[in-house]
Coordinates of C-alpha atoms and ligand atoms in Angstrom, one line a residue:
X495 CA 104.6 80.6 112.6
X496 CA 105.9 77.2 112.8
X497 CA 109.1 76.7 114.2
X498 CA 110.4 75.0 110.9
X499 CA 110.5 78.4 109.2
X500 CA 111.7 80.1 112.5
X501 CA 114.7 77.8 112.1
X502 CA 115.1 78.6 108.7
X503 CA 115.2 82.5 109.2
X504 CA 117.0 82.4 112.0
X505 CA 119.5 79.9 110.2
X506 CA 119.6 82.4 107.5
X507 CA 120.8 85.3 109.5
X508 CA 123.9 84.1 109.2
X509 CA 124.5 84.8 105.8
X510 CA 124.2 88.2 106.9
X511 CA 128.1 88.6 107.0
X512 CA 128.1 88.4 103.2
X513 CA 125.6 91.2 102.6
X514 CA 127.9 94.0 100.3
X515 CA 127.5 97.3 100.7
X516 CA 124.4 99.1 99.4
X517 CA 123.5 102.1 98.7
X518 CA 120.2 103.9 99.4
X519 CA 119.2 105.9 97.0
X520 CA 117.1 109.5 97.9
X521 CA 114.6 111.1 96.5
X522 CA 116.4 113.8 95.3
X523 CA 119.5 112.2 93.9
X524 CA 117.9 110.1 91.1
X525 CA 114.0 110.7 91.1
X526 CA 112.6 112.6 88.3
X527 CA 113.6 111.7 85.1
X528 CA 110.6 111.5 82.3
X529 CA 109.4 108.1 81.5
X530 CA 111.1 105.9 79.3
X531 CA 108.8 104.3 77.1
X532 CA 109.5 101.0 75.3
X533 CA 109.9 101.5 71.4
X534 CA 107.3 99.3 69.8
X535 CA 107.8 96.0 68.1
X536 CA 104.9 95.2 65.3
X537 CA 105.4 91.6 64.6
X538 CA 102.7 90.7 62.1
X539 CA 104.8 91.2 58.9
X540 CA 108.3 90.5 58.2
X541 CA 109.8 88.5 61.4
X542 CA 111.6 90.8 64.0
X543 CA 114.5 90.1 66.0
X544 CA 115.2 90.0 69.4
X545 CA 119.0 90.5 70.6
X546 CA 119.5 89.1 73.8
X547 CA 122.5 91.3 74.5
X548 CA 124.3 92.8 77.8
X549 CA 124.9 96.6 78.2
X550 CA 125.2 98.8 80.8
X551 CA 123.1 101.5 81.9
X552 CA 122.7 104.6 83.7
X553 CA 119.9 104.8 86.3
X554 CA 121.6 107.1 88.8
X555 CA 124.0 110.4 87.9
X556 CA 127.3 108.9 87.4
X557 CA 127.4 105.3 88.0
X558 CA 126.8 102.6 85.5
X559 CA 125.5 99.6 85.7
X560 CA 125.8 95.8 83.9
X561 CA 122.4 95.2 82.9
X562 CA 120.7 92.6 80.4
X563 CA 117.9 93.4 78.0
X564 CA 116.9 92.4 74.0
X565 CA 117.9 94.6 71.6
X566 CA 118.5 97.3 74.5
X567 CA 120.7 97.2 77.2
X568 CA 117.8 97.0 79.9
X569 CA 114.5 95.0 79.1
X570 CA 113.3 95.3 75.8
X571 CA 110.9 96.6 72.9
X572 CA 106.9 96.2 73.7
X573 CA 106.3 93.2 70.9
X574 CA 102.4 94.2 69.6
X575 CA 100.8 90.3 68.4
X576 CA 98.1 91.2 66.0
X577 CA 95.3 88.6 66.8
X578 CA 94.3 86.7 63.8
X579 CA 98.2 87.3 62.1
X580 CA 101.0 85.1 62.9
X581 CA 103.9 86.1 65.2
X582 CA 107.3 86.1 63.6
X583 CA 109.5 86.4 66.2
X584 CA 113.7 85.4 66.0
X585 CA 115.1 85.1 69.4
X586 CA 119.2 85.9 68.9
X587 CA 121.5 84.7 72.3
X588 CA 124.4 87.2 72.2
X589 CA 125.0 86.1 75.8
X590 CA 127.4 83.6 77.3
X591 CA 124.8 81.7 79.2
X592 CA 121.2 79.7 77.6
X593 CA 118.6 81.9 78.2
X594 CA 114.7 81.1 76.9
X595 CA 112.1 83.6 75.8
X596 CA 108.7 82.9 77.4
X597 CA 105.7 84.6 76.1
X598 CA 103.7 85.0 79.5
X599 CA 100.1 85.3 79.0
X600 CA 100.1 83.8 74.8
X601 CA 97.9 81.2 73.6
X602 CA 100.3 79.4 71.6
X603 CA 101.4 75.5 71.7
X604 CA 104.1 74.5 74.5
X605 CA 106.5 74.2 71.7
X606 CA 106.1 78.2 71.1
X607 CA 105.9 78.8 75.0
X608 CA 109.3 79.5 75.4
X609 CA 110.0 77.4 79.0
X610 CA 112.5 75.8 80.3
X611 CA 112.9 72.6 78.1
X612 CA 113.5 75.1 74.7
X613 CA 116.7 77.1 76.0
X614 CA 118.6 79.2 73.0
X615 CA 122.5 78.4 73.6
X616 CA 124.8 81.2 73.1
X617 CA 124.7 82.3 69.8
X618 CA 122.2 80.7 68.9
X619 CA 118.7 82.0 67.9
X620 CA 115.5 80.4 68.4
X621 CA 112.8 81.4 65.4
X622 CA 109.1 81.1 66.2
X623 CA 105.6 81.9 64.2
X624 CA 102.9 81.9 66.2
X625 CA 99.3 82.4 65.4
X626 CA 97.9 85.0 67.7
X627 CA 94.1 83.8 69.0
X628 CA 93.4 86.0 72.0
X629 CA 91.5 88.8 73.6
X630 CA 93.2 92.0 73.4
X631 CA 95.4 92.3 76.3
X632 CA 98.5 93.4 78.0
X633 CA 101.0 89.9 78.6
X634 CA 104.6 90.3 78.6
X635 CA 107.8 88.1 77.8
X636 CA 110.8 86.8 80.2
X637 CA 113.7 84.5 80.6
X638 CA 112.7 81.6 82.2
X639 CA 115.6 79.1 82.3
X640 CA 115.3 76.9 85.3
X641 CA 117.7 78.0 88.4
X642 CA 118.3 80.9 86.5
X643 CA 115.0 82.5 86.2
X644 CA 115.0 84.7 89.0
X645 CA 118.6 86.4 88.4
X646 CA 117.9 86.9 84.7
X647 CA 114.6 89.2 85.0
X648 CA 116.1 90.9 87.2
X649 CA 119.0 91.6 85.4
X650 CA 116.4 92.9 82.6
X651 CA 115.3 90.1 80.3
X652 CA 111.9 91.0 80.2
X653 CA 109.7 93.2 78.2
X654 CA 105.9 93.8 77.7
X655 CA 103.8 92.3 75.1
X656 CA 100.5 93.8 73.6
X657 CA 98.0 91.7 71.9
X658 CA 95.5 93.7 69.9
X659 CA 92.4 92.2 68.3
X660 CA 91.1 94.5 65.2
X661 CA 87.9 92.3 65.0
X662 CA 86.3 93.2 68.4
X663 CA 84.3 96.3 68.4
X664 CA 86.0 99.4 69.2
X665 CA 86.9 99.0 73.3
X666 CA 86.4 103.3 73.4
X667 CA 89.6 103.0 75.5
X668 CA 92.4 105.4 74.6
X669 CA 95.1 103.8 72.0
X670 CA 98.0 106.0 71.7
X671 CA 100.9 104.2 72.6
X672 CA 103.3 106.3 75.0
X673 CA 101.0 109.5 74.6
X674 CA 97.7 108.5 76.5
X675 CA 98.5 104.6 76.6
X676 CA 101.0 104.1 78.8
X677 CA 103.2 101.0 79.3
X678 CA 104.8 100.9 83.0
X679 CA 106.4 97.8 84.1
X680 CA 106.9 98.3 87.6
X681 CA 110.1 96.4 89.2
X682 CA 112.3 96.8 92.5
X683 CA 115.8 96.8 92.7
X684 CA 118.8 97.3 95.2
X685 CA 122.1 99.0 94.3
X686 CA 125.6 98.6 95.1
X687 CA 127.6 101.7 95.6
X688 CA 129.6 101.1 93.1
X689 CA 126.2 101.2 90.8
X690 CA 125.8 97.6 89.8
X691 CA 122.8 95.8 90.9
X692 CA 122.5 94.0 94.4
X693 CA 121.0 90.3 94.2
X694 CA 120.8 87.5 96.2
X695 CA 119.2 84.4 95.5
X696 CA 119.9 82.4 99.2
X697 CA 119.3 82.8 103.0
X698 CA 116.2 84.9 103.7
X699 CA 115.7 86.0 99.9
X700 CA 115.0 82.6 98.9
X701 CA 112.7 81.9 101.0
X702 CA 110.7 85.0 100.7
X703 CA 111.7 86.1 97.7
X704 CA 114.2 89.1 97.1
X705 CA 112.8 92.4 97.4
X706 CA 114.6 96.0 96.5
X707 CA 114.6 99.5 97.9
X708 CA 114.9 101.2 94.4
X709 CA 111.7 101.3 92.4
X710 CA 112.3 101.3 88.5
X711 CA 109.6 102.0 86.2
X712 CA 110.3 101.1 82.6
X713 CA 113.9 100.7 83.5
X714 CA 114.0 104.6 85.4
X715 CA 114.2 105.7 89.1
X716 CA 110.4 106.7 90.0
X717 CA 110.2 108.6 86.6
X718 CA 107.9 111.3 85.4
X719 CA 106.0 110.8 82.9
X720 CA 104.0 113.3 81.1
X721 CA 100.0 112.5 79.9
X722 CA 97.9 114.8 78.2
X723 CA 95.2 116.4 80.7
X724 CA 92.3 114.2 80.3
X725 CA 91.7 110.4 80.5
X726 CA 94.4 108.2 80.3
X727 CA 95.5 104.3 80.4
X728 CA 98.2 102.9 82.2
X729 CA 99.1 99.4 81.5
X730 CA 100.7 97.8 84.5
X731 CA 103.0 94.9 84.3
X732 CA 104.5 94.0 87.9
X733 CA 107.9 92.8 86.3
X734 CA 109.1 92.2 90.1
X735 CA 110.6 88.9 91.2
X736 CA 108.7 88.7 94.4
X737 CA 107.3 92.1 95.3
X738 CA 103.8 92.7 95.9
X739 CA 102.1 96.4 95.3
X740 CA 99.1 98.3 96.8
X741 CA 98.7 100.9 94.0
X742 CA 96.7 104.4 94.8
X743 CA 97.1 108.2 93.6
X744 CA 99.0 110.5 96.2
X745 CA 95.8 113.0 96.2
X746 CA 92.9 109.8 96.5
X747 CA 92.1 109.9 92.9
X748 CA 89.7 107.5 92.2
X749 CA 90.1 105.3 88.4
X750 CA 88.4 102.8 86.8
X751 CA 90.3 99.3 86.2
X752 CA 89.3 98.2 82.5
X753 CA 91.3 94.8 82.2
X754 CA 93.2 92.5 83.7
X755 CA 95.9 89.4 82.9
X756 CA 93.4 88.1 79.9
X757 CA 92.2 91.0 78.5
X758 CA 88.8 93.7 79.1
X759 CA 87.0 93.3 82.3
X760 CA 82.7 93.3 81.3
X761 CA 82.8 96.5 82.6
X762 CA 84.9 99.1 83.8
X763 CA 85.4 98.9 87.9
X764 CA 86.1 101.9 90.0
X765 CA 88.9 101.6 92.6
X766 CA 90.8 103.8 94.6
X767 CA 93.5 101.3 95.1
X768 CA 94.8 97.9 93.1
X769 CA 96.7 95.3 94.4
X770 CA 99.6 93.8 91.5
X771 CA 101.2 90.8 92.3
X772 CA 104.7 89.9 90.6
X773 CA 103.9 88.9 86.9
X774 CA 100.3 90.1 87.4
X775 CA 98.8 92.8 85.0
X776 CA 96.4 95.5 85.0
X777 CA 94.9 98.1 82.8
X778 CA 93.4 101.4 84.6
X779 CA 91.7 104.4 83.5
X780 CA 93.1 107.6 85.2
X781 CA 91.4 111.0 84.6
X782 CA 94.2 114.0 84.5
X783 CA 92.0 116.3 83.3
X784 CA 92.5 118.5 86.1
X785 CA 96.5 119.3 84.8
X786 CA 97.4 118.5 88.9
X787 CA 100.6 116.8 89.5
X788 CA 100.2 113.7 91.3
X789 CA 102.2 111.0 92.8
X790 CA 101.3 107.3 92.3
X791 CA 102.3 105.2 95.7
X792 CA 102.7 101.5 96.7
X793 CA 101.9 100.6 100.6
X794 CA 104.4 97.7 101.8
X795 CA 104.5 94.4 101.0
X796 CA 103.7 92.6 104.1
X797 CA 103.8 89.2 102.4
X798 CA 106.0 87.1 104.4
X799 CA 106.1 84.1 106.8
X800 CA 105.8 86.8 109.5
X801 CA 103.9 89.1 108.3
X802 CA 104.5 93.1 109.8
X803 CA 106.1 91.4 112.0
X804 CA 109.3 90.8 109.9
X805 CA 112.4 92.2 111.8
X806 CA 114.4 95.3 109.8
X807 CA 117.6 93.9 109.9
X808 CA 116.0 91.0 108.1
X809 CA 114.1 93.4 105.4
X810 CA 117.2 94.8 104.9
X811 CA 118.9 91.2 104.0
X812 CA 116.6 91.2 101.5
X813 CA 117.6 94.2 99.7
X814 CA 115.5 96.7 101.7
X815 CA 112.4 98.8 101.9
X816 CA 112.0 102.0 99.5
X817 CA 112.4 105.2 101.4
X818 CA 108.9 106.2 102.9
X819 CA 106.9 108.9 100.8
X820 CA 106.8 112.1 103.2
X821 CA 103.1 113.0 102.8
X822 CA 102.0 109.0 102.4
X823 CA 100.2 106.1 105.1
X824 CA 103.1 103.9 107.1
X825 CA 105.4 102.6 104.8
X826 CA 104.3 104.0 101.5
X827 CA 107.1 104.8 98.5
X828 CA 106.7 106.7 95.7
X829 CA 106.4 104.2 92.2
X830 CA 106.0 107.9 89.5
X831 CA 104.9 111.0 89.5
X832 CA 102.5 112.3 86.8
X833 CA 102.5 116.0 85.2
X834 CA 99.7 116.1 82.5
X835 CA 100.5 118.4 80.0
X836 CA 98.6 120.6 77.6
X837 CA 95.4 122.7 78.4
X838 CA 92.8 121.3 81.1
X839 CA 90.1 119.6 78.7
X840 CA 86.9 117.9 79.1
X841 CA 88.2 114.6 80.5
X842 CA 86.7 111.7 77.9
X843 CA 83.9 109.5 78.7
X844 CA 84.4 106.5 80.6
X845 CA 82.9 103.5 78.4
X846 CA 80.0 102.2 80.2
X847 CA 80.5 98.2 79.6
X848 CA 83.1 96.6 77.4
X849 CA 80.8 94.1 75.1
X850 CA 83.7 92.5 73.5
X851 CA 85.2 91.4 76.8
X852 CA 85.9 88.0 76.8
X853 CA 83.3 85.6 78.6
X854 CA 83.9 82.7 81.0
X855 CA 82.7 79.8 79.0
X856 CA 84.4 76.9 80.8
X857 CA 81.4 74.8 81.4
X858 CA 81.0 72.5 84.6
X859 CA 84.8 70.8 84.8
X860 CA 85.4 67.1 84.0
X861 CA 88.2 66.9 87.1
X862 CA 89.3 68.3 89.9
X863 CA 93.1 68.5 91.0
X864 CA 94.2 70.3 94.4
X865 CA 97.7 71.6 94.2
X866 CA 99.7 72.4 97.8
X867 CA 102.5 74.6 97.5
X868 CA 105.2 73.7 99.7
X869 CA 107.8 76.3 100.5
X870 CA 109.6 73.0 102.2
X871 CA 109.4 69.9 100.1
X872 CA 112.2 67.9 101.4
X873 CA 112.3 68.7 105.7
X874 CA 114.8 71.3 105.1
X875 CA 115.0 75.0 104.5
X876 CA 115.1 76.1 101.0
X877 CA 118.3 77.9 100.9
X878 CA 119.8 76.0 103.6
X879 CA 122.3 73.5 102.0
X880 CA 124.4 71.0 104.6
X881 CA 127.6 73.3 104.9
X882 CA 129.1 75.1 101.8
X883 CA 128.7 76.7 99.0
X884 CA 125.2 75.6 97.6
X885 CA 124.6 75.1 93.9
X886 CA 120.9 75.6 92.8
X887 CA 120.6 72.2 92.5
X888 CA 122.0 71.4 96.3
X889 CA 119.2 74.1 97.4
X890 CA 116.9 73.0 100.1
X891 CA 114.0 72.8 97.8
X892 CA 110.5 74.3 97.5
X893 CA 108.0 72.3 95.7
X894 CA 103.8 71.5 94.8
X895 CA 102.4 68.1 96.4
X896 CA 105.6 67.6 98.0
X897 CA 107.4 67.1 94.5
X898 CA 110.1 69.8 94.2
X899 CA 110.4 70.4 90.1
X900 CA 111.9 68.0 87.9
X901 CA 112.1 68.5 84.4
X902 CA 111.7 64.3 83.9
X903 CA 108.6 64.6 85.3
X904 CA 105.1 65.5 84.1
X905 CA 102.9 66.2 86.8
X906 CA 99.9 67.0 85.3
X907 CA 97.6 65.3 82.1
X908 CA 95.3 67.2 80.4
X909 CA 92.9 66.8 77.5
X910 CA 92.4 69.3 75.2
X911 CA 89.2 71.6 75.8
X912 CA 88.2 69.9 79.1
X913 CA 87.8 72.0 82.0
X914 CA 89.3 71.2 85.6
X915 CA 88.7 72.5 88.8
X916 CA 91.8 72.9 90.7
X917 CA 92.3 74.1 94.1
X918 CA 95.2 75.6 94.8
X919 CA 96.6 76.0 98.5
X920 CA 99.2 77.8 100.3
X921 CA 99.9 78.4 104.2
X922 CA 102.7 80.5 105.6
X923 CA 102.5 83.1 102.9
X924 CA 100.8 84.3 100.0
X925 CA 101.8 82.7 96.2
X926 CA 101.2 84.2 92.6
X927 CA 100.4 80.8 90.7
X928 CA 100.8 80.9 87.2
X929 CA 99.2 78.8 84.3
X930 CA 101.1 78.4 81.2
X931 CA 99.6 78.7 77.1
X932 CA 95.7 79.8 79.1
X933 CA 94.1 82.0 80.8
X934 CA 91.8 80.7 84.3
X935 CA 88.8 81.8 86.0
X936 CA 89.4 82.4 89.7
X937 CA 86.1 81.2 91.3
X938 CA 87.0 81.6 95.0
X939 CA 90.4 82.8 96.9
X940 CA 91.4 83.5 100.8
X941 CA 87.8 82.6 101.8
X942 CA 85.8 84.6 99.6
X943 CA 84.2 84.2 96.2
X944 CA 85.5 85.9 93.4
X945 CA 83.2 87.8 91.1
X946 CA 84.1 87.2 87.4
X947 CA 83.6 91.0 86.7
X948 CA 85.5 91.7 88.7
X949 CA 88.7 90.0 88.2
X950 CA 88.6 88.6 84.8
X951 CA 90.1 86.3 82.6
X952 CA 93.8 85.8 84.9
X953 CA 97.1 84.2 84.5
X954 CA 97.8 84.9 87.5
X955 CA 96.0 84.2 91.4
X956 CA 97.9 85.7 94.9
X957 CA 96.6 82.3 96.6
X958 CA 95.5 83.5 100.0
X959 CA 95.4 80.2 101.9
X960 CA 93.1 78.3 99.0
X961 CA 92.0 79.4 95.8
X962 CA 90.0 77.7 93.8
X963 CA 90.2 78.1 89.7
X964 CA 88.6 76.7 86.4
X965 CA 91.7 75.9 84.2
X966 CA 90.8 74.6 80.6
X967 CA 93.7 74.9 77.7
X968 CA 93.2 74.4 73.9
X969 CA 96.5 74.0 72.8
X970 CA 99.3 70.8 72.9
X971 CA 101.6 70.3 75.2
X972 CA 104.0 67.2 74.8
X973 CA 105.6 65.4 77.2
X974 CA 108.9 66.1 76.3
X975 CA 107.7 69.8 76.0
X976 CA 105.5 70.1 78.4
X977 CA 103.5 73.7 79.4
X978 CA 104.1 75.1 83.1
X979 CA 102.8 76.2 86.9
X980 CA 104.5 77.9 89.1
X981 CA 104.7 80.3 91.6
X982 CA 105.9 83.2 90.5
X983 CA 108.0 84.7 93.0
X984 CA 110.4 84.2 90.6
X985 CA 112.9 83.2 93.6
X986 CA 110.6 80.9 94.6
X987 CA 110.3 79.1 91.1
X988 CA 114.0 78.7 90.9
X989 CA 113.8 76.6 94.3
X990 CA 111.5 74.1 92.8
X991 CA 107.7 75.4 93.0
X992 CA 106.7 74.4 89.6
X993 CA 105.2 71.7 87.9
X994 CA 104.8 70.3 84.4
X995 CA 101.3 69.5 82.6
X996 CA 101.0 67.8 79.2
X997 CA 97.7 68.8 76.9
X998 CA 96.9 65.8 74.4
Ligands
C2O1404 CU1 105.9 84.5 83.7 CU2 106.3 80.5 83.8 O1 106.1 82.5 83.7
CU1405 CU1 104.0 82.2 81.9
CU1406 CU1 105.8 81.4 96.2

């Protein structure tokens, strides 16, 4: 480690003073409640409307807390985009602060995107129609207001987005939403004892990003949800600000992964465990057909300046590590449990090969670019302000080629259709980079080359050191709304690791 970000933590420690008190929550106060799942939003006919309200809500017996979500009080509906339709979609702001609603993973022009340039005032609403042109896949939508980012998600302004595409040939792939389709956006959070939520956005949990020891799964304490025996599909959404899961079945159930950020993988590939970075998605194939209860787990995120070797008092500045699952490895929680239901049944076949998958035609690229993310960009700590109070804007910054973000400043000029290279590179700890209004092709990353069929079209790459990626957008971006990247530890984001690109 260099001593810089020793300084920095140890610097940070002092803020420990401020730290409230929090509550850990066990297993057997709050687990076990069945899955919520997200009513469904169809928004190829008349326009819907969002309601960016606050509420409060109940996620442990007897304590209520202040929450945010659209038109619910915690996140909001899954919005289904019919491809070949256009997206009618009103954004209402019944909150006292702007907010934005970005459509993480769309196709759509920067002026559609939803970033930080097109905030919706209070009381205000923001209408959009958007032509959906996409692979079927699993995206999702989230505030992204700059400073503010971070502390909005988590505070539940987020929601999942499907995109399905009637003209590709039938996927085989189950298709009942909330029966054998299940949505499960996977977060972390920390409670106060008095029930609201705990966040911090300074000292250590700005520079690594703020973790929690609660794990919420559509907006409930490691719920239970209930398949049909036989072969279902999970659609994960890591809606975490800066956690990082190891995914695997409780009894070593092996599945099959059938898509990822942009849509269907070639072919379905079997796993026994999958690694989700925040904002990254994944579609799996779980067979229940033998009626067993099982447990699905996360191992811990060791993605940090110092690794495992990350002192507890400083985990638990961050908001804390959930409680270890008895029966699990070192350091693994529980995320759900599953209880299929119904009769023990033939489990369905696995489709051998997805034919309508999408296909990396990106050609050889007309530029290359390297991007270095800096969790330092101006000699200080991020986090770390001379004395005070710090507003987000007296922050020690984090930044990409030194630049921390500036929304006068457009870092990036594309042309429309033309491929780039760009290699992407990170020391000290892992990054999520995300590309705005595309999806990429991740050619290479932490050393190794990266199989298309195995990964996908992606939004999103954990850089591991250097990554390298094929980036090509078909849609405009203007100067004065320009499309972003970003990491997206969200708390990371909000301390200036973003830039802005232009598509003409
Ligand atoms: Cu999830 Cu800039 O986005
Ligand atoms: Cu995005
Ligand atoms: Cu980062």
């Amino acid at each position: 480690m260099k001593s810089s970000t020793r300084r920095t933590f140890l610097a940070g420690l002092a803020t420990a003073a401020a730290t409230p008190l929090l509550t850990r929550l066990s297993h057997a106060d709050t687990a076990g409640r069945p899955l919520p799942v997200p009513p469904v939003m169809e928004t190829h006919g008349e326009p819907v409307t969002l309601d960016a309200i606050s509420g409060s809500s109940i996620f442990q017996p007897g304590l209520s807390t202040p929450t945010l979500g659209f038109s619910q009080p915690y996140l909001g509906p899954t919005l289904r985009f019919r491809r070949g339709t256009l997206a009618r979609v009103n954004v209402r702001n019944r909150l006292n602060t702007p907010i934005t609603s970005h459509w993480h993973g769309l196709h759509v022009p920067a002026i559609l995107d939803g970033g930080p340039q097109l905030q919706i005032l209070p009381e205000r609403q923001w209408s959009v129609e958007m032509p959906i042109d996409q692979p079927a896949a699993t995206l999702w939508y989230h505030s992204h207001v700059h400073g503010r980012t971070a502390e909005q998600v988590y505070q539940g302004l987020a929601g999942m987005i499907i995109v399905d595409d009637p003209s590709a040939p039938d996927s085989g792939l189950p298709v009942d939403y909330g029966v054998d389709d299940l949505p499960l956006i996977i977060q972390d959070r920390a409670f106060r004892e008095d029930g609201a939520f705990h966040y911090a956005n300074r000292g250590p949990a700005r520079m690594i990003g703020f973790r929690g020891d609660t794990i919420l799964v559509n907006g409930a304490i490691r719920p239970v949800a209930a398949p049909p025996t036989g072969l279902v599909r999970l659609r994960l959404l890591n809606g975490s600000n800066s956690r990082t899961y190891l995914l695997r079945f409780s009894d070593e159930r092996g599945f099959h992964q059938v898509a990822s950020d942009g849509g269907l993988l070639p072919k379905p590939v079997p796993l026994t465990s999958i690694q989700l970075a925040p904002a990254e998605r994944a579609e799996i194939l779980v067979d229940f057909s033998d009626g067993r209860r099982v447990t699905m787990l996360s191992g811990p995120d060791h993605n940090n300046p110092m690794g495992r070797n990350m002192p507890a008092m400083m985990r638990q500045m961050l908001g804390g590590d959930p409680a270890q699952f008895p029966e699990g490895k070192p350091g693994e929680f529980e995320i759900l449990s599953f209880e299929p239901h119904g009769k023990p049944r033939a489990a369905g076949k696995i489709p051998d090969a997805f034919p309508g998958a999408p296909r990396p035609q990106f050609g050889d690229p007309a530029r290359t670019r390297e991007l270095v993310l800096n969790m330092h960009a101006d000699g200080r700590g991020p986090g770390m302000p001379r004395g005070g109070q710090p507003s987000v804007g007296q922050m020690g910054s984090m930044g990409i080629n030194d630049n921390p973000f500036s929304m006068d400043r457009v870092d990036i000029a594309m042309n429309r259709g033309e491929t780039e290279l760009w290699t992407i590179r990170a020391a000290e700890m892992k990054h999520p980079f995300h590309v705005h209004g595309t999806s990429f092709q991740v050619l290479h990353n932490g050393r190794r080359d990266v199989a298309f069929d195995s990964t996908g079209l992606k939004d999103i790459v954990l850089v591991e050191g250097e990554a390298r990626i094929l980036v090509r957008c078909n849609h405009v971006a203007t100067p004065d709304i320009p499309y972003m990247f970003h990491c997206h530890i969200l708390e990371h984001e909000d301390a200036g690791m973003m830039g802005q690109f232009t598509v003409a």
